[in-house]
Coordinates of C-alpha atoms in Angstrom, one line a residue:
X82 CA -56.9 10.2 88.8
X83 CA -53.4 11.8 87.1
X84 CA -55.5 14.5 85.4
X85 CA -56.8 16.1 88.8
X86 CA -53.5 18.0 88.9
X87 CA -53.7 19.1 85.5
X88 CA -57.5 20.2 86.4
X89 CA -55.7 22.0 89.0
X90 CA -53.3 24.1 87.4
X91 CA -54.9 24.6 84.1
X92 CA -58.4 25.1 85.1
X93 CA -58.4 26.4 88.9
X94 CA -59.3 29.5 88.2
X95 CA -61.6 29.8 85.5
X96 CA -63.6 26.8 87.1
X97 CA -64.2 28.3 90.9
X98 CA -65.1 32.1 89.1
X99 CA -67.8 31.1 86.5
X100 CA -71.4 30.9 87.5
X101 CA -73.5 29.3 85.0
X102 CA -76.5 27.4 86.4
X103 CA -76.0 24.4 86.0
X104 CA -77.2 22.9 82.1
X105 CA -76.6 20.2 79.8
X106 CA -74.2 22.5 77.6
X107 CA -70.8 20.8 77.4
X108 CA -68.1 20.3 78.8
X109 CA -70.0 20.8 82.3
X110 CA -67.7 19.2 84.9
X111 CA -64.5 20.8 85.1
X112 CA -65.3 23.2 82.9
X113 CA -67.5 25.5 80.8
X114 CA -67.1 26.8 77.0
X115 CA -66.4 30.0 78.5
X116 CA -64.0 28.9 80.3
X117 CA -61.6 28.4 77.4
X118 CA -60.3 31.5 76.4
X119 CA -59.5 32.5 80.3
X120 CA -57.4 29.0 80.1
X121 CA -55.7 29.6 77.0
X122 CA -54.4 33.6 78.2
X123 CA -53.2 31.2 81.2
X124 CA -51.1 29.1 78.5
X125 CA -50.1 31.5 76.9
X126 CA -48.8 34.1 79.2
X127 CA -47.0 31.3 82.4
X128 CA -44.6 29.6 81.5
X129 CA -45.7 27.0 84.2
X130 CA -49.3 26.7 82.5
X131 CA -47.0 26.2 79.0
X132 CA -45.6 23.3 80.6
X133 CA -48.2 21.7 81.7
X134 CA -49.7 22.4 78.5
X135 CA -47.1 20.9 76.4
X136 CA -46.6 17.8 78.7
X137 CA -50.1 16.8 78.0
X138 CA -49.9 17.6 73.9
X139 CA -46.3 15.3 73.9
X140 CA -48.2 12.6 76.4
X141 CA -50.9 11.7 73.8
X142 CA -48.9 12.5 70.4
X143 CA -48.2 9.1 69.7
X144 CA -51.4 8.0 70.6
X145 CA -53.0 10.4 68.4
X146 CA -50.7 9.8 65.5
X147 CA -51.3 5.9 65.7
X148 CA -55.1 6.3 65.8
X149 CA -55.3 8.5 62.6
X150 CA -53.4 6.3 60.5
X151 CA -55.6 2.9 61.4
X152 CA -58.0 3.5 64.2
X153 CA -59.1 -0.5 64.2
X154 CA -55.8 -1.4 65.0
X155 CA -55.0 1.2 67.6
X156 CA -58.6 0.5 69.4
X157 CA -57.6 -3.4 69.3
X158 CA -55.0 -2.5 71.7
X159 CA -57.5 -2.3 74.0
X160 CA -57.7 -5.8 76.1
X161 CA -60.0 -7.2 74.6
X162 CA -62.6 -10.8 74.7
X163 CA -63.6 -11.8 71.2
X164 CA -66.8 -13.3 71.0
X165 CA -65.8 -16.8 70.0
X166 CA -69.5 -17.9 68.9
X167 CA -70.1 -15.0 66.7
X168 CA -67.4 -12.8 65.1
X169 CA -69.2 -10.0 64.0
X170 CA -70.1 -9.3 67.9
X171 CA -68.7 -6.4 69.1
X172 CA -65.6 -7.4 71.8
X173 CA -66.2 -7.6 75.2
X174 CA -63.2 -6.2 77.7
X175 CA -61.0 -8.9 79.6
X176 CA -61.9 -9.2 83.3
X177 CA -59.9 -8.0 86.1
X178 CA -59.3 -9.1 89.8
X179 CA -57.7 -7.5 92.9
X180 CA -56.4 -3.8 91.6
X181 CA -53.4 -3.8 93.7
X182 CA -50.4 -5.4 94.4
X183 CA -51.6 -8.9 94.1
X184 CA -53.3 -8.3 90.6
X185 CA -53.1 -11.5 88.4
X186 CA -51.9 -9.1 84.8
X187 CA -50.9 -5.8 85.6
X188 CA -50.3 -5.4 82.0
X189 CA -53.7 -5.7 81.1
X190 CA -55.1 -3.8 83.8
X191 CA -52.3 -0.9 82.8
X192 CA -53.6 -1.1 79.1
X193 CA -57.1 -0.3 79.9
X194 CA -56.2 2.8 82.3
X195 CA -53.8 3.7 79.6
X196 CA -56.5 4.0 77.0
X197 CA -58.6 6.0 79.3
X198 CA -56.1 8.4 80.2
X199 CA -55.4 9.4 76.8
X200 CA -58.7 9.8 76.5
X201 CA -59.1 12.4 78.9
X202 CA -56.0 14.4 77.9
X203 CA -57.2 14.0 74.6
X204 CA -60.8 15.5 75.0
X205 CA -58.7 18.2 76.9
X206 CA -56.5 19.2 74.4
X207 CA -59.8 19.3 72.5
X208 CA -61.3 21.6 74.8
X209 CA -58.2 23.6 74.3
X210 CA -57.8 23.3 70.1
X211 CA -60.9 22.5 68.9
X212 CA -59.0 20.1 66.8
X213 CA -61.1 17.2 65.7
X214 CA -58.0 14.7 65.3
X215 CA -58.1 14.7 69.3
X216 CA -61.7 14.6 69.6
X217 CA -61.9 11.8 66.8
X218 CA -59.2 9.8 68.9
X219 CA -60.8 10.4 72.3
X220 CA -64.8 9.2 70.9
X221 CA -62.9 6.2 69.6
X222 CA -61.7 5.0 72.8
X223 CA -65.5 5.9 74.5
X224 CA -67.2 4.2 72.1
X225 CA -65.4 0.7 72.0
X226 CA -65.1 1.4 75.8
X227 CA -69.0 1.4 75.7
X228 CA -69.8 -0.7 73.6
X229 CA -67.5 -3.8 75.2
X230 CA -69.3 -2.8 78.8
X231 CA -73.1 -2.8 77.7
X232 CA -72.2 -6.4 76.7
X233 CA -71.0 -7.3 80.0
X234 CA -73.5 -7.7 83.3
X235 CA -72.0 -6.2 86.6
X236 CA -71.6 -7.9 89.6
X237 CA -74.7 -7.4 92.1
X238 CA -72.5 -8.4 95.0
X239 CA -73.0 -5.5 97.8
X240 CA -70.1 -5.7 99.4
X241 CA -68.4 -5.4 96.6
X242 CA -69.5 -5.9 93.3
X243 CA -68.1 -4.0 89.9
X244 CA -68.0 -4.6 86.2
X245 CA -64.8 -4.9 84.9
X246 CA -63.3 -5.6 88.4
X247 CA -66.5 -7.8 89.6
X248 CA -65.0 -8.4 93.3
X249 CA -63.6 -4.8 93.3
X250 CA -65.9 -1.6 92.8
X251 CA -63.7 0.1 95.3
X252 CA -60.9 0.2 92.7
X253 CA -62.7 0.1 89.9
X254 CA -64.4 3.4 90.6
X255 CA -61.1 4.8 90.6
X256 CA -59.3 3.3 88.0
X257 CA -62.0 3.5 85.6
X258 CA -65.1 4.5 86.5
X259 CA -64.3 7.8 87.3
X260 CA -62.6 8.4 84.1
X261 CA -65.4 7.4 81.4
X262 CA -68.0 10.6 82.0
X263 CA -64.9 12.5 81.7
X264 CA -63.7 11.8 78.6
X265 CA -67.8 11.8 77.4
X266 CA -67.8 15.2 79.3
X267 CA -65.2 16.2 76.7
X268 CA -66.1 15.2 73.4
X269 CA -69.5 15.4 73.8
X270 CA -70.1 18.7 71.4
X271 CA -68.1 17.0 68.9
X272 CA -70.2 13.7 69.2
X273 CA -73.4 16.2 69.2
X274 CA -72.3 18.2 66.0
X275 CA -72.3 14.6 64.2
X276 CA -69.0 13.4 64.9
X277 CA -68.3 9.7 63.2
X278 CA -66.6 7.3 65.9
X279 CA -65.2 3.8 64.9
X280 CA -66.7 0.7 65.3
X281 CA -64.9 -2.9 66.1
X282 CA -67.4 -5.4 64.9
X283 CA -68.0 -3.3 61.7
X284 CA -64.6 -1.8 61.2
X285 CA -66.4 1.0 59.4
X286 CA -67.2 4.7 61.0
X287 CA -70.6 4.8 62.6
X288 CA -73.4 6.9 65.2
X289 CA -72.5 7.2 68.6
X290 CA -74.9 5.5 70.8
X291 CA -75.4 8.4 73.5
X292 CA -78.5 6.1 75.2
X293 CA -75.6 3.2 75.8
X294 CA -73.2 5.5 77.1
X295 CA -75.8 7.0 79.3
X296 CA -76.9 4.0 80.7
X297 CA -72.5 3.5 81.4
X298 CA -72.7 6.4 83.8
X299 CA -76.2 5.4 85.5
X300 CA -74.6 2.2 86.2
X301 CA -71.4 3.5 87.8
X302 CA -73.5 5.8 89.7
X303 CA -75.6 2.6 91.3
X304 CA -72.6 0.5 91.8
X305 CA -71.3 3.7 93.9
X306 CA -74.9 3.9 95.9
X307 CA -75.6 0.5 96.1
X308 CA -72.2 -1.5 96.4
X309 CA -69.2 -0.7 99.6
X310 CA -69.3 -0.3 103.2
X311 CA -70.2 3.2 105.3
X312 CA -68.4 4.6 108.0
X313 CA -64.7 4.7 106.6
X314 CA -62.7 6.5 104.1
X315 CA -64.2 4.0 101.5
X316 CA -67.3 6.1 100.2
X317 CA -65.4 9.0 100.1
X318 CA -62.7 6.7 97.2
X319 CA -66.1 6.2 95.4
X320 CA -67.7 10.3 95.4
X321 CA -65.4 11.0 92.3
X322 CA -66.7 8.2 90.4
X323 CA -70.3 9.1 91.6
X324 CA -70.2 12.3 91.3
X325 CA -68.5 12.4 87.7
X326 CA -71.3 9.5 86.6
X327 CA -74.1 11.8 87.8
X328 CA -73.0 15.2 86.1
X329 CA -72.3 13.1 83.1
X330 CA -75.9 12.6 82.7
X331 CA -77.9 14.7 80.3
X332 CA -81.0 15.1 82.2
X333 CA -80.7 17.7 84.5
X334 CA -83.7 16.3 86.6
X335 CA -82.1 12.7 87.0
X336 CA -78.9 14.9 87.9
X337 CA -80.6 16.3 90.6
X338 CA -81.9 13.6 92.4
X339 CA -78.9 11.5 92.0
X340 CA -76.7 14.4 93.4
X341 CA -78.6 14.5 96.7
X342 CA -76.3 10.8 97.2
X343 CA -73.4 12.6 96.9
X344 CA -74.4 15.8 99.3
X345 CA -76.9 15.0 101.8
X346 CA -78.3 11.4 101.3
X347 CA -77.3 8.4 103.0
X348 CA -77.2 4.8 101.9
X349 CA -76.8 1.3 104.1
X350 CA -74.2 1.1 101.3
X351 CA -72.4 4.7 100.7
X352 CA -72.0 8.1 103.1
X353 CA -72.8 11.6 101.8
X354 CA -70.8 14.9 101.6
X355 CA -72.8 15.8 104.5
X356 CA -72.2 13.1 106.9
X357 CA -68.3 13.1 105.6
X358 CA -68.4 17.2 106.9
X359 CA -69.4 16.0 110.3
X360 CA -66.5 14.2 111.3
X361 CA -64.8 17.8 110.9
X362 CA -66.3 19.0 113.6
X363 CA -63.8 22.0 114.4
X364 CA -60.8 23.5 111.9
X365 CA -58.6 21.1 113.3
X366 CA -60.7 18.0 113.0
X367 CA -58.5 14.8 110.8
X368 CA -60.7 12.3 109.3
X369 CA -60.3 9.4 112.3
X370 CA -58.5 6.7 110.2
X371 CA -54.5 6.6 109.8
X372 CA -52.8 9.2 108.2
X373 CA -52.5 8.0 105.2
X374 CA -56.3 7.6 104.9
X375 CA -57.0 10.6 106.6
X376 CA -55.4 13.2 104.3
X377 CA -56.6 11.1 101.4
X378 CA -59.7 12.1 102.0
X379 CA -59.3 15.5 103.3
X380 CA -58.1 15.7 99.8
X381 CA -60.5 14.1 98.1
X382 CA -63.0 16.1 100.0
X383 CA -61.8 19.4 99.1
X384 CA -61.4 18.7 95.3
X385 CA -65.3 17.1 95.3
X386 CA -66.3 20.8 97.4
X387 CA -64.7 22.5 94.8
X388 CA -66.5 20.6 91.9
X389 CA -69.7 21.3 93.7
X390 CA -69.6 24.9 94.1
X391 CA -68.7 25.2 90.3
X392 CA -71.6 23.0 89.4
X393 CA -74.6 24.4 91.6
X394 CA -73.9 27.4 92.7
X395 CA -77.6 27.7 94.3
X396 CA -76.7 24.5 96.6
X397 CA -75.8 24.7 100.3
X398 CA -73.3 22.8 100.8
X399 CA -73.2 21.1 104.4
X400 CA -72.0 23.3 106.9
X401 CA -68.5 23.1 108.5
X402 CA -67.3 21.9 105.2
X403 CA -64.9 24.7 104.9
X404 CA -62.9 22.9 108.4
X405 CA -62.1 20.1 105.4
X406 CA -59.4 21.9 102.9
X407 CA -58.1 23.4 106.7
X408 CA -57.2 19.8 107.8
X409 CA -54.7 19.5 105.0
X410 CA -52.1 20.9 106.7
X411 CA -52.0 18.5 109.5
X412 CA -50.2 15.8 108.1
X413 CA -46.8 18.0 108.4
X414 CA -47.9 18.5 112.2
X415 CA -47.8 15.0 112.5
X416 CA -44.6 14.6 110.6
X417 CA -41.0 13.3 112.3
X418 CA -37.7 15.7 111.7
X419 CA -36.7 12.4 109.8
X420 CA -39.5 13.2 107.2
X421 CA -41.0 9.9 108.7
X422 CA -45.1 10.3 109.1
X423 CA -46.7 9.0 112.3
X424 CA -49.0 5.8 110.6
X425 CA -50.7 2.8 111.7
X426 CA -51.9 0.1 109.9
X427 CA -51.1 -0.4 106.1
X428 CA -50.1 2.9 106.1
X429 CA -46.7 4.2 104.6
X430 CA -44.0 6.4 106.4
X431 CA -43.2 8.4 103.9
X432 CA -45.9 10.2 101.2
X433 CA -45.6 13.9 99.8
X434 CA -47.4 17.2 100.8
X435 CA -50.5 16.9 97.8
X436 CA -49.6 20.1 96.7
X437 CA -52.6 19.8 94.0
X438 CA -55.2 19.7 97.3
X439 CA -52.9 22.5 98.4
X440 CA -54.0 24.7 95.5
X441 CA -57.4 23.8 94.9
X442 CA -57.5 24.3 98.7
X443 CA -56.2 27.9 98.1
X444 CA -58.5 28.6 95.3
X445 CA -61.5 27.8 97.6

């Protein structure tokens, strides 16, 4: 997920201090409306916080620009699936296989992140300007996003079933999934307030189906629960998706009880927060994988304590967690005076420090 090192360095702060129960009021995940004005001191008074700033603004201008003049054709880039029996049919989205290396179109699969990642920066920059070109730009992309998925049936394959990637769920959750209730996180108060989004069977502006969109993150939530295997770094690859897909939900009750699968409850199919925290048994505990697994999901980890603490700030999180963001560190323990990393496996020799877990790590 790029945008976790933006959420980083613009938000850190703001998003660890404020202590809001938590509500339905949004943006709720990375941050609050009060949050803003905190953020935009930040931008304007460190010049690191301008860059970042003005990095995202440049990333999505074209996008932006190409969307206001003629939003059909800019969602059409999109890939994709006409439905050949009935043109009027809203589009479905082309289907994917593998997610790495060995994927059949890497184009098309780049397209679709794409999209979704100018979403987000766009619903940020939103966030930031209350301008309505950016939220108009970002809805766009979540509603034909939507709308091509409820017309699609996901793969009920346990081991590893998804919806765009139906033999891949591990990849999917995040490459896509955890993406979606972030951009909805963003735009929702201009969706709320009546905001128009566009819509590819009609080519006309329209409602936005919330109840669709809804049942988008419910979905990715289940395929998280009920999909994978326990007992390796993979559930801990699916908590952002799942725990994104939950707080993206707009009833705090069904928030709730789907939460209690990412802190303390355990499926044959996914691991919680809490048995992940047990494996760091002491502040110099590793996850016990390879390396390069390992301080993925000390990473992960930390970023998904952090997003915890700012969400419910009543919850107890598992105890011990705080060994996690302290096992960071230990991959330059473990590192050669040729820069080469000790790994096994599939694992590379060479990777950077993840300076972003570094801060949030800090901030914690």
């Amino acid at each position: 997920m790029k945008n976790i090192l933006s959420f980083v360095l613009l938000f850190g702060t703001p998003f660890l201090t404020a202590a809001e129960p938590p509500s339905t009021i949004r943006p709720m995940i990375w941050v609050r409306p009060a949050d803003r004005a905190p953020i935009l001191d930040k931008i304007k008074s460190q010049p690191w916080a301008q860059a970042v700033y003005a990095a995202m603004n440049e990333r999505v201008k074209d996008a932006v620009a190409r969307h206001h003049t003629d939003p059909d054709a800019f969602l059409r880039g999109l890939p994709l699936v006409p439905n050949p029996a009935d043109s009027h049919a809203h589009p479905t989205l082309a289907l994917l296989q593998g997610g790495g290396a060995a994927e059949a179109d890497p184009g098309t699969r780049g397209k679709l992140q794409g999209y979704l990642q100018t979403g987000v920066d766009c619903g940020i920059m939103y966030f930031l300007t209350q301008d309505e070109t950016y939220a108009s730009c970002a809805a766009d992309i979540l509603q034909a996003t939507v709308a091509a998925m409820m017309r699609m049936k996901p793969d009920e394959s346990p081991g590893n079933g998804g919806w765009i990637y139906p033999d891949n769920h591990l990849y999917e959750a995040r490459a896509l999934g955890a993406q979606l209730p972030l951009l909805y996180d963003f735009v929702a108060p201009y969706l709320h307030a009546g905001g128009r989004v566009h819509h590819l069977e009609t080519g006309q502006p329209g409602d936005f189906n919330f109840a669709n969109a809804q049942q988008v993150f419910r979905t990715y939530a289940r395929l998280a629960i009920e999909h994978g295997i326990i007992d390796s770094n993979w559930p801990v690859l699916e908590m952002p998706s799942l725990t994104h897909n939950v707080l993206a939900l707009d009833d705090p009750a069904e928030r709730t009880k789907l939460l209690a699968y990412v802190t303390e409850k355990n499926t044959p199919h996914q691991d919680s927060l809490a048995k992940v925290v047990a494996e760091y048994n002491t502040a110099g505990a590793v996850w016990p994988e390879s390396f390069q697994y390992s301080h993925g999901v000390s990473g992960l980890t930390t970023y998904l304590i952090a997003l915890l603490r700012r969400q419910t700030p009543a919850l107890a999180l598992p105890a011990g967690y705080e060994n996690i963001p302290l096992s960071l560190a230990r991959l330059r323990d473990f590192r050669f005076p040729n820069g080469e990393n000790i790994r096994f496996g599939d694992g590379l020799r060479h990777s950077g420090d993840g300076y972003d877990s570094y801060e949030i790590a800090y901030a914690l």
